Amino acid sequence: MKENIPGVQYIKSKNRGSKYCLSRRFSKSGKDISSSSSKKLSDEEKFIQILEIYKKNIIDTKQEQKIMNLNIDKLKQYI
């Protein structure tokens, strides 16, 4: 995606795998929620994970409708 998703951050550590994180300011639980940081998964697979996390855990007032309307199953075919 060319635009950033509000509340989602890409994190790349030096000696670990990358991951995406949903900010605690945007999650219903009030805690950061991350995708897997496994090196076995591609960044695309981790992005799909964070989209699923976003849809389940985003605060209703902070939802982006274009993200909520994405069909994740269709996106998985490109991985």
mmCIF file of C-alpha atoms in Angstrom:
data_model
loop_
_atom_site.group_PDB
_atom_site.id
_atom_site.type_symbol
_atom_site.label_atom_id
_atom_site.label_comp_id
_atom_site.label_asym_id
_atom_site.label_seq_id
_atom_site.Cartn_x
_atom_site.Cartn_y
_atom_site.Cartn_z
ATOM 1 C CA MET A 1 0.000 0.000 0.000
ATOM 2 C CA LYS A 2 1.237 3.463 -0.781
ATOM 3 C CA GLU A 3 -0.513 5.056 2.180
ATOM 4 C CA ASN A 4 0.196 4.161 5.778
ATOM 5 C CA ILE A 5 -2.497 2.491 7.820
ATOM 6 C CA PRO A 6 -3.227 4.671 10.856
ATOM 7 C CA GLY A 7 -2.048 2.944 14.029
ATOM 8 C CA VAL A 8 0.036 0.289 12.248
ATOM 9 C CA GLN A 9 3.802 0.459 12.372
ATOM 10 C CA TYR A 10 6.503 -1.623 10.609
ATOM 11 C CA ILE A 11 9.314 -2.668 12.948
ATOM 12 C CA LYS A 12 12.629 -4.082 11.719
ATOM 13 C CA SER A 13 15.070 -5.105 14.447
ATOM 14 C CA LYS A 14 18.723 -5.659 13.676
ATOM 15 C CA ASN A 15 19.065 -9.319 14.700
ATOM 16 C CA ARG A 16 15.405 -10.361 14.575
ATOM 17 C CA GLY A 17 12.681 -10.759 12.015
ATOM 18 C CA SER A 18 10.515 -7.813 11.048
ATOM 19 C CA LYS A 19 6.950 -7.371 12.289
ATOM 20 C CA TYR A 20 3.958 -5.067 12.129
ATOM 21 C CA CYS A 21 2.427 -3.604 15.277
ATOM 22 C CA LEU A 22 -1.024 -2.138 15.994
ATOM 23 C CA SER A 23 -0.589 0.740 18.447
ATOM 24 C CA ARG A 24 -2.195 0.561 21.887
ATOM 25 C CA ARG A 25 -3.918 3.878 21.139
ATOM 26 C CA PHE A 26 -5.872 2.120 18.384
ATOM 27 C CA SER A 27 -6.526 -1.311 19.942
ATOM 28 C CA LYS A 28 -9.608 -2.227 21.967
ATOM 29 C CA SER A 29 -7.478 -3.921 24.638
ATOM 30 C CA GLY A 30 -5.258 -0.877 25.188
ATOM 31 C CA LYS A 31 -2.133 -2.955 24.451
ATOM 32 C CA ASP A 32 0.161 -3.166 21.441
ATOM 33 C CA ILE A 33 -0.691 -6.142 19.224
ATOM 34 C CA SER A 34 1.927 -7.487 16.818
ATOM 35 C CA SER A 35 2.115 -9.829 13.884
ATOM 36 C CA SER A 36 4.565 -12.708 14.080
ATOM 37 C CA SER A 37 8.249 -11.775 13.984
ATOM 38 C CA SER A 38 9.254 -15.172 12.592
ATOM 39 C CA LYS A 39 11.948 -15.081 9.930
ATOM 40 C CA LYS A 40 10.158 -17.973 8.185
ATOM 41 C CA LEU A 41 7.238 -15.724 7.184
ATOM 42 C CA SER A 42 7.512 -13.150 4.427
ATOM 43 C CA ASP A 43 6.673 -9.487 5.036
ATOM 44 C CA GLU A 44 3.595 -9.969 2.861
ATOM 45 C CA GLU A 45 2.322 -12.750 5.135
ATOM 46 C CA LYS A 46 2.970 -10.587 8.189
ATOM 47 C CA PHE A 47 1.090 -7.719 6.540
ATOM 48 C CA ILE A 48 -1.918 -10.010 6.010
ATOM 49 C CA GLN A 49 -1.687 -10.975 9.695
ATOM 50 C CA ILE A 50 -1.748 -7.341 10.826
ATOM 51 C CA LEU A 51 -4.733 -6.628 8.564
ATOM 52 C CA GLU A 52 -6.639 -9.444 10.282
ATOM 53 C CA ILE A 53 -5.561 -8.120 13.687
ATOM 54 C CA TYR A 54 -6.600 -4.603 12.639
ATOM 55 C CA LYS A 55 -10.085 -5.727 11.616
ATOM 56 C CA LYS A 56 -10.668 -7.599 14.899
ATOM 57 C CA ASN A 57 -9.100 -5.165 17.359
ATOM 58 C CA ILE A 58 -9.402 -1.602 16.065
ATOM 59 C CA ILE A 59 -11.442 0.881 18.104
ATOM 60 C CA ASP A 60 -14.675 1.624 16.226
ATOM 61 C CA THR A 61 -14.131 5.387 16.109
ATOM 62 C CA LYS A 62 -10.650 5.011 14.576
ATOM 63 C CA GLN A 63 -11.527 2.579 11.780
ATOM 64 C CA GLU A 64 -10.480 3.303 8.216
ATOM 65 C CA GLN A 65 -13.328 2.071 6.005
ATOM 66 C CA LYS A 66 -11.103 1.266 3.024
ATOM 67 C CA ILE A 67 -9.073 -1.087 5.244
ATOM 68 C CA MET A 68 -12.171 -2.627 6.822
ATOM 69 C CA ASN A 69 -13.607 -3.325 3.345
ATOM 70 C CA LEU A 70 -10.519 -5.197 2.079
ATOM 71 C CA ASN A 71 -11.081 -8.838 1.209
ATOM 72 C CA ILE A 72 -8.139 -10.559 2.895
ATOM 73 C CA ASP A 73 -8.778 -13.900 1.180
ATOM 74 C CA LYS A 74 -8.316 -12.262 -2.221
ATOM 75 C CA LEU A 75 -5.062 -10.662 -1.062
ATOM 76 C CA LYS A 76 -3.673 -14.036 0.041
ATOM 77 C CA GLN A 77 -3.640 -15.291 -3.549
ATOM 78 C CA TYR A 78 -0.794 -12.873 -4.373
ATOM 79 C CA ILE A 79 1.585 -14.288 -1.768
#
